[in-house]
Amino acid sequence: MSNRSRWLPIALSSLLLGGSPAGAAEHLDVRLDGLTLPLDLRQLEAWSRSPDSRQGDLGVWMEVLDARSRQDLARLLRAPLLRDRTFGQQLLQSWAGRQVAAEVGELISAEGDGGGDVLLSSLRELLGRQAEVNVLDLLRAVPVNRLTLQLDGLIVLAAEWRQQLRDQGRAMERLRQLPLPAAPALAEAPLEPAGVPRPQGQGRQAVAPRQPERLLLPVAHRAVPLPLELWRAQSTRHRSWVVLMPGLGGSAEQMGWLGAELAARGWSVLALEHPGSDQKAVKELLDGRRPLPGAETLPDRLADLEAVLSAERSGRLPRLGDSVVLMGHSLGGLSALLAAGLRPEPGLGRRCRRALNSIPLINLSRLLQCQLNQVSLPPARSTVPVAGVVAFNSFGSLLWPHHGLERLPVPLLLLGGSLDLVTPPVSEQLDQFLPGNHPLSRLVLVDGASHFSPVRLPSADQALFKIGDAFVGVEPRQAQALMLQLTGDFLAGLELGQPLPAQKLQRESVTAYVLDAGAAQRWRQGL
């Protein structure tokens, strides 16, 4: 079994749709271009093995498709839906899995049923009997006499997927053409393991601490204390400190490299662990012991943050500074934005009904954003002055479609990656950044980084390895070095009131583009 096939909790939801052009156990009606062709499953199986063959009625009929569409459809019909029994069973119990199944029902209609329920129950039964389920297995298992496949809809979905990929590629080409000044090559030595001093003459002479202080904070909203990792400032302390929040399925340890390096530069960093949406929760999902966590964990995440801020201010935790910078990756970045005072604009349910008319194969974050419509968020409040927000691979296109992050009351550093298909950089970062008006706010796009580039894995058995190297991006250590430099420069600028200059920085094959409001607007106008 491929390692990468067991992870990607939401991404695999999209594969459920991509592989679901199903037929009936006995009769299959395929609808294409206003016509209906009655088939049996054996004809569909034979065509999927030889999609360029014109043998049989289906082969002749499929000639209305171009060669690329025929090959795409054949691959989808043969592709496994899920390669892990327990993971699949828990995925189908999650909110995201149910949304995918509902949309599959729009492409497949069963005689006497809406399609989605019978398809979902059939898939669950198959997963109870066999470890791997492919599309044709599911076709044979659906217990109805006749199914109708809306092939038009599937072809449109595949075309939209290809178009979104092309659009993201063109956006990056436009970004590379912006006339940004090139900053000097990054002189700092490659990031070393914690505790290794940097050579003389290569960046700041500072030593990252070997290990964080591990703390347990009793909190009213949890039955057990909240785990924390504290990286104390190792040099002249800055006035502000950083609270660091990992993404969905992440851990404080995975973001520890950033905490250690910032501590070496003078910022104390307190990294949160969020039970229920952390690495342990993902392992329990993969073991089949819990459904996929999602946006329903945000109230607890915000309560975790508020408890930490209150404890630092009251002295139950060490005093770390006069103001705090909220920093997070993915769902942790969204948590930071919500904690800084933002709330979704009215009409989220209406926007989601439109957005989820088809599965967001490229922008997977939309599933989480729409789940927020079912979540009651606490009032925004903070017991500690917030100096700024740093959000890696954050999202909010459905939450703030009109005002973006304009109402964020503090400076923002928003970082994204060119290879991010979970939170695509144009819709989830650029369009959210543009309405903002704080002079210190900046947008950073790292060419060669993915959604998971900010994450580092200290242990080879951690869950993120299961997504495979292709999802981590190009040269993740080089991307992390650029992110670290720009994050540190942004934090220093907050205290001095000096913004990062618009520029591009390169480290080996990875380039970071730093955009102010004007450069971001020029990029958007070129798309």
XYZ file of C-alpha atoms in Angstrom:
527
model
C 0.000 0.000 0.000
C 1.365 3.402 -0.926
C 2.069 5.588 2.100
C 0.676 8.697 0.486
C -2.677 7.003 -0.068
C -3.534 6.786 3.640
C -3.347 10.464 4.537
C -4.806 13.620 3.037
C -8.079 13.374 4.950
C -9.938 15.964 2.893
C -8.013 15.381 -0.325
C -9.173 11.787 -0.336
C -12.706 13.088 -0.095
C -12.145 14.717 -3.474
C -10.854 11.416 -4.849
C -14.144 9.853 -3.804
C -15.854 12.102 -6.307
C -13.140 11.817 -8.914
C -13.514 8.053 -8.897
C -17.274 7.812 -8.647
C -18.735 7.688 -12.155
C -20.727 4.614 -11.176
C -23.305 2.433 -12.875
C -25.961 0.000 -11.730
C -25.392 -3.640 -10.910
C -27.641 -4.620 -13.841
C -28.549 -1.571 -15.931
C -26.587 1.610 -16.517
C -27.931 4.621 -18.410
C -25.126 6.952 -19.470
C -26.250 10.472 -20.389
C -24.032 12.601 -22.583
C -24.821 15.630 -24.699
C -28.586 15.173 -24.379
C -28.504 11.493 -25.353
C -29.014 8.380 -23.215
C -27.163 5.129 -23.898
C -28.313 1.993 -22.027
C -25.382 -0.282 -21.082
C -24.493 -3.091 -18.776
C -21.517 -3.063 -16.466
C -19.467 -5.455 -18.617
C -19.511 -2.968 -21.505
C -18.270 -0.190 -19.251
C -15.517 -2.401 -17.811
C -14.352 -3.414 -21.284
C -14.295 0.177 -22.516
C -12.317 1.344 -19.464
C -9.560 -1.131 -20.368
C -9.367 0.107 -23.994
C -10.754 3.667 -24.127
C -9.439 4.284 -27.656
C -11.175 1.225 -29.060
C -14.283 1.775 -31.198
C -15.623 -1.710 -30.539
C -19.184 -1.913 -29.281
C -21.823 0.770 -28.926
C -20.016 2.531 -26.087
C -16.712 2.721 -27.962
C -18.385 4.356 -30.943
C -20.391 6.710 -28.756
C -17.363 7.798 -26.749
C -15.828 9.151 -29.954
C -17.746 12.361 -29.234
C -15.124 12.978 -26.521
C -11.609 14.083 -27.318
C -8.778 11.639 -26.632
C -7.727 13.355 -23.419
C -11.223 13.258 -21.965
C -11.565 9.556 -22.842
C -8.304 8.719 -21.105
C -9.239 10.809 -18.047
C -12.605 9.085 -17.760
C -11.081 5.619 -18.142
C -8.550 6.340 -15.400
C -11.296 7.553 -13.076
C -13.329 4.405 -13.687
C -10.362 2.160 -12.836
C -8.993 4.240 -9.953
C -9.262 2.991 -6.361
C -11.644 5.049 -4.266
C -9.948 4.293 -0.941
C -6.961 2.094 -0.152
C -7.423 1.863 3.596
C -10.471 0.214 5.147
C -10.540 1.810 8.594
C -9.560 5.242 7.319
C -12.300 5.110 4.707
C -14.950 4.086 7.196
C -14.116 6.998 9.499
C -13.816 9.440 6.589
C -17.341 8.620 5.461
C -18.643 9.481 8.941
C -17.160 12.995 8.792
C -18.921 16.157 7.679
C -16.574 16.522 4.693
C -17.141 12.919 3.613
C -20.910 13.357 3.747
C -20.708 16.493 1.611
C -18.697 14.630 -1.016
C -21.182 11.770 -1.032
C -24.060 14.223 -1.476
C -22.373 15.730 -4.518
C -21.695 12.269 -5.955
C -25.453 11.785 -5.796
C -25.818 14.676 -8.228
C -23.799 12.734 -10.799
C -25.397 9.366 -10.101
C -29.095 8.812 -9.635
C -30.531 5.491 -8.500
C -33.925 4.182 -9.360
C -36.209 5.088 -6.464
C -33.452 6.893 -4.553
C -31.532 10.169 -4.716
C -28.294 8.264 -5.336
C -26.172 9.651 -2.550
C -27.548 7.495 0.297
C -27.442 4.199 -1.567
C -23.957 4.947 -2.891
C -22.664 5.807 0.572
C -24.161 2.722 2.203
C -22.761 0.498 -0.561
C -19.298 1.924 -0.100
C -19.477 1.388 3.657
C -20.511 -2.241 3.156
C -17.654 -2.823 0.714
C -15.129 -1.348 3.136
C -16.387 -3.771 5.757
C -15.561 -6.718 3.468
C -12.354 -5.762 1.650
C -9.301 -3.599 2.246
C -9.306 -1.757 -1.100
C -12.294 -0.583 -3.111
C -12.142 0.585 -6.698
C -14.826 2.135 -8.834
C -15.955 -1.000 -10.593
C -16.263 -2.777 -7.241
C -18.699 -0.090 -6.206
C -20.655 -0.365 -9.453
C -21.188 -4.046 -8.887
C -22.236 -3.516 -5.267
C -24.965 -0.876 -5.646
C -28.188 -2.813 -4.847
C -30.557 -1.226 -7.358
C -31.844 -2.322 -10.722
C -30.940 0.833 -12.657
C -28.517 3.714 -12.230
C -28.105 6.820 -14.354
C -24.659 8.369 -14.802
C -24.584 12.065 -15.711
C -21.430 11.852 -17.813
C -21.832 15.497 -18.849
C -21.405 16.546 -15.231
C -18.323 14.416 -14.731
C -16.694 15.806 -17.868
C -17.462 19.369 -16.745
C -15.920 18.601 -13.357
C -12.738 17.268 -14.978
C -12.581 20.313 -17.268
C -12.972 22.669 -14.291
C -10.151 20.858 -12.489
C -7.812 21.251 -15.458
C -8.814 24.905 -15.881
C -8.118 25.685 -12.225
C -4.676 24.120 -12.513
C -3.967 26.151 -15.644
C -5.184 29.338 -13.962
C -2.899 28.767 -10.986
C 0.034 28.177 -13.330
C -0.706 31.367 -15.274
C -1.003 33.338 -12.045
C 2.485 32.246 -11.055
C 3.838 33.250 -14.461
C 2.368 36.732 -13.961
C 3.878 36.956 -10.496
C 7.327 36.067 -11.825
C 7.027 38.924 -14.308
C 6.374 41.606 -11.684
C 9.205 44.164 -11.614
C 10.212 43.552 -8.014
C 13.719 44.457 -6.819
C 15.870 41.419 -6.155
C 17.165 41.289 -2.595
C 20.688 39.995 -1.995
C 20.944 36.239 -1.878
C 20.059 34.844 1.522
C 23.380 34.722 3.339
C 22.327 32.745 6.357
C 23.510 29.166 6.572
C 20.937 26.439 5.963
C 18.717 25.796 8.957
C 20.541 23.504 11.352
C 19.052 21.137 13.890
C 18.252 22.742 17.220
C 21.363 23.313 19.297
C 23.798 23.696 16.384
C 25.468 27.150 16.284
C 25.692 28.965 12.969
C 29.188 29.540 11.547
C 30.832 32.915 12.058
C 29.869 35.452 9.422
C 26.738 33.608 8.305
C 23.743 35.320 9.819
C 23.138 36.155 13.402
C 25.393 34.322 15.882
C 22.683 32.624 17.905
C 22.046 29.095 19.058
C 18.560 27.652 18.900
C 17.632 25.882 22.145
C 17.925 22.113 22.037
C 14.509 21.373 23.508
C 11.469 23.420 24.528
C 10.082 23.561 28.021
C 7.050 21.318 28.081
C 4.205 22.684 30.176
C 0.718 21.551 31.144
C -1.955 24.201 31.659
C -5.236 23.265 33.397
C -8.112 24.845 31.452
C -11.799 25.014 32.318
C -13.086 23.769 28.954
C -11.044 20.530 28.858
C -10.959 17.551 31.192
C -7.166 17.265 30.957
C -4.475 19.979 31.011
C -3.487 21.648 27.736
C -0.004 20.624 26.481
C 2.293 23.536 25.586
C 5.862 23.922 24.338
C 7.768 27.043 25.369
C 10.826 28.260 23.475
C 12.317 31.056 25.583
C 14.105 33.933 23.854
C 17.831 33.184 23.748
C 19.137 36.674 23.045
C 17.952 40.238 23.692
C 14.246 39.846 24.231
C 11.779 41.722 22.100
C 8.739 43.423 23.562
C 6.350 41.034 21.842
C 6.111 37.257 22.063
C 4.596 34.681 19.720
C 1.858 32.115 20.223
C 2.117 29.422 17.556
C -0.835 27.267 16.447
C -0.431 24.207 14.179
C -2.890 23.249 11.476
C -5.478 20.486 11.403
C -3.710 17.260 12.332
C -0.523 19.115 13.222
C 1.432 19.336 16.440
C 3.589 21.754 18.370
C 6.536 19.490 17.626
C 6.026 19.794 13.855
C 6.273 23.590 14.139
C 9.056 23.442 16.708
C 11.762 24.325 14.173
C 10.132 27.744 13.778
C 9.761 28.242 17.526
C 13.418 27.372 18.097
C 14.697 29.676 15.366
C 12.562 32.618 16.463
C 13.686 32.094 20.050
C 17.281 32.295 18.829
C 16.422 35.704 17.373
C 14.917 37.072 20.567
C 11.228 36.161 20.513
C 9.755 33.813 23.074
C 7.410 31.347 21.385
C 4.637 29.352 23.050
C 3.388 26.540 20.795
C -0.070 25.101 21.444
C -1.230 21.523 21.100
C -4.951 21.271 20.307
C -6.325 17.896 21.487
C -9.032 16.626 19.171
C -7.574 18.219 16.030
C -3.882 17.428 16.513
C -1.497 14.745 15.321
C -2.918 12.233 17.788
C -6.420 12.791 16.372
C -5.164 12.076 12.845
C -3.490 8.878 14.023
C -6.760 7.823 15.626
C -8.498 8.582 12.323
C -5.992 6.454 10.416
C -6.478 3.663 12.959
C -10.247 3.848 12.471
C -10.955 5.059 16.005
C -12.498 8.469 15.230
C -14.013 10.456 12.337
C -12.083 13.162 10.525
C -11.879 16.327 12.689
C -12.799 19.611 11.044
C -14.139 23.089 11.688
C -16.173 21.882 14.667
C -12.887 21.980 16.619
C -12.475 25.757 16.193
C -14.389 26.791 19.361
C -12.067 24.600 21.447
C -9.030 25.943 19.594
C -10.085 29.530 20.314
C -10.772 28.642 23.942
C -7.287 27.082 24.150
C -5.751 30.303 22.879
C -7.755 32.532 25.206
C -6.823 30.359 28.191
C -3.134 30.611 27.288
C -3.259 34.384 26.859
C -5.096 34.800 30.160
C -2.636 32.532 31.974
C 0.352 34.473 30.620
C -1.184 37.749 31.699
C -2.169 36.500 35.172
C 1.163 34.853 35.930
C 0.017 31.197 35.783
C 2.412 30.953 32.818
C 5.746 32.813 32.560
C 5.423 36.441 31.505
C 6.806 36.591 27.978
C 6.246 40.156 26.739
C 4.022 43.194 26.524
C 2.049 42.138 23.437
C 1.490 38.964 21.454
C 1.770 38.021 17.777
C -0.747 35.354 16.761
C 0.894 32.893 14.361
C -0.537 29.762 12.803
C -0.474 27.347 9.886
C -3.598 26.551 7.834
C -6.431 26.034 10.344
C -4.082 27.559 12.922
C -3.790 30.626 10.705
C -7.574 30.846 10.496
C -7.682 30.527 14.299
C -5.297 33.490 14.539
C -7.489 35.629 12.275
C -10.623 34.738 14.249
C -8.866 35.393 17.561
C -7.761 38.801 16.274
C -11.407 39.792 15.885
C -12.651 38.633 12.482
C -15.933 36.785 12.069
C -17.519 35.417 8.855
C -19.522 37.885 6.790
C -23.303 37.255 6.722
C -24.601 34.867 4.060
C -22.074 32.025 4.445
C -24.768 29.368 4.011
C -25.947 30.899 0.735
C -22.388 31.172 -0.570
C -21.666 27.584 0.363
C -24.724 26.259 -1.434
C -23.299 27.772 -4.617
C -19.682 26.822 -3.922
C -20.463 23.180 -3.157
C -22.525 22.600 -6.272
C -19.407 20.733 -7.313
C -16.606 19.335 -5.185
C -13.721 21.816 -4.775
C -11.021 19.508 -6.122
C -8.426 22.297 -6.121
C -9.596 24.436 -3.198
C -10.160 21.823 -0.525
C -10.337 24.479 2.198
C -13.863 25.321 1.059
C -15.143 22.206 2.789
C -13.818 23.521 6.116
C -15.092 27.028 5.423
C -18.585 25.747 4.730
C -18.580 23.552 7.811
C -18.169 26.772 9.808
C -21.797 27.518 8.953
C -22.671 24.718 11.404
C -20.342 26.010 14.149
C -21.092 28.578 16.842
C -18.001 30.718 17.404
C -17.422 32.503 20.720
C -17.306 36.309 20.860
C -13.964 37.782 19.849
C -11.934 38.900 22.839
C -8.329 39.000 24.005
C -6.796 39.693 27.395
C -3.412 40.548 25.826
C -2.720 43.310 23.270
C -2.302 41.749 19.817
C 0.647 43.244 17.907
C 0.074 41.370 14.643
C -0.891 38.163 12.856
C 1.300 35.784 10.838
C -0.744 33.231 8.860
C 0.855 30.462 6.795
C -1.419 29.012 4.097
C -4.562 30.462 5.641
C -7.923 30.744 3.899
C -11.215 32.652 3.912
C -12.588 33.250 0.395
C -16.084 32.141 1.441
C -15.836 33.691 4.903
C -14.845 37.192 3.737
C -15.757 37.460 0.039
C -16.524 41.207 0.064
C -14.157 42.782 2.580
C -11.358 40.226 2.650
C -9.117 40.918 5.632
C -9.822 44.656 5.512
C -11.383 44.609 8.996
C -8.384 42.961 10.636
C -7.289 45.625 13.139
C -3.576 44.685 13.249
C -0.716 44.201 10.751
C -0.721 40.918 8.856
C 1.938 38.753 7.234
C 0.109 36.317 4.952
C 2.236 33.564 3.403
C 1.246 31.106 0.667
C 2.827 28.607 -1.727
C 2.667 28.251 -5.499
C 2.014 24.487 -5.228
C -0.788 24.772 -2.658
C -3.931 22.989 -3.862
C -5.560 23.022 -0.420
C -5.608 26.822 -0.022
C -4.797 28.157 -3.514
C -2.789 31.398 -3.322
C -4.928 33.607 -5.578
C -8.360 33.039 -4.015
C -7.262 32.284 -0.459
C -4.355 34.677 0.004
C -4.156 37.357 -2.714
C -7.875 38.154 -2.852
C -8.088 38.181 0.947
C -5.055 40.444 1.274
C -6.037 43.074 -1.331
C -8.787 44.896 0.621
C -6.493 45.334 3.643
C -5.147 48.770 4.370
C -2.548 48.471 7.146
C 0.776 49.898 5.913
C 2.808 47.169 7.641
C 0.839 44.249 6.153
C 2.523 42.129 3.509
C 1.695 39.159 1.278
C 4.442 36.587 0.633
C 4.181 33.962 -2.084
C 6.874 31.267 -2.043
C 7.385 29.809 -5.511
C 8.044 26.105 -4.968
C 6.272 25.817 -1.607
C 3.174 23.739 -0.954
C 0.514 23.746 1.730
C 2.760 21.616 3.942
C 6.080 23.395 3.441
C 5.982 25.132 6.875
C 5.755 21.747 8.611
C 8.864 19.840 9.705
C 8.781 16.239 10.850
C 11.167 15.338 13.661
C 10.073 11.686 13.627
C 9.807 9.353 10.647
C 6.590 7.769 11.929
C 4.563 10.979 12.105
C 1.372 11.089 10.085
C 2.401 13.755 7.598
C 4.913 11.424 5.971
C 1.956 9.537 4.618
C 1.214 12.261 2.090
C 4.501 11.668 0.301
C 7.240 14.014 -0.804
C 5.268 15.321 -3.787
C 2.902 17.167 -1.461
C 5.598 18.842 0.630
C 6.894 21.066 -2.171
C 10.237 21.796 -3.735
C 13.181 21.940 -1.304
C 11.106 22.417 1.871
C 14.153 23.368 3.969
C 14.968 26.206 1.560
C 11.336 27.347 1.615
C 11.429 27.265 5.417
C 14.623 29.349 5.454
C 12.929 32.050 3.378
C 9.796 31.925 5.530
C 11.907 32.234 8.664
C 13.847 35.239 7.393
C 10.726 37.083 6.299
C 8.826 36.215 9.475
C 11.677 37.512 11.611
C 11.958 40.679 9.523
C 8.202 41.237 9.807
C 8.261 40.789 13.592
C 11.183 43.224 13.916
C 9.348 45.708 11.703
C 6.300 45.600 13.962
C 8.332 46.971 16.861
C 10.114 49.577 14.737
C 7.101 50.571 12.651
C 9.036 49.665 9.489
C 7.389 47.609 6.738
C 9.050 44.876 4.742
C 10.071 46.222 1.323
C 8.401 44.740 -1.749
C 11.065 42.443 -3.175
C 11.949 38.967 -4.306
C 14.380 36.720 -2.474
C 15.883 33.514 -3.802
C 17.451 30.547 -2.093
C 18.635 27.875 -4.507
C 15.544 26.820 -6.503
C 13.000 28.537 -4.239
C 11.955 32.186 -4.628
C 9.854 34.289 -2.257
C 7.907 37.289 -3.585
C 7.114 39.952 -0.991
C 4.176 42.128 -2.049
C 2.905 45.364 -0.582
C -0.583 46.601 -1.473
C 0.561 48.158 -4.748
C 2.455 45.095 -5.962
C -0.427 42.826 -4.971
C -2.827 45.003 -6.946
C -0.572 44.871 -10.018
C -0.443 41.103 -9.773
C -4.235 40.875 -9.572
C -4.727 43.206 -12.519
C -2.537 40.947 -14.644
C -4.706 37.885 -14.078
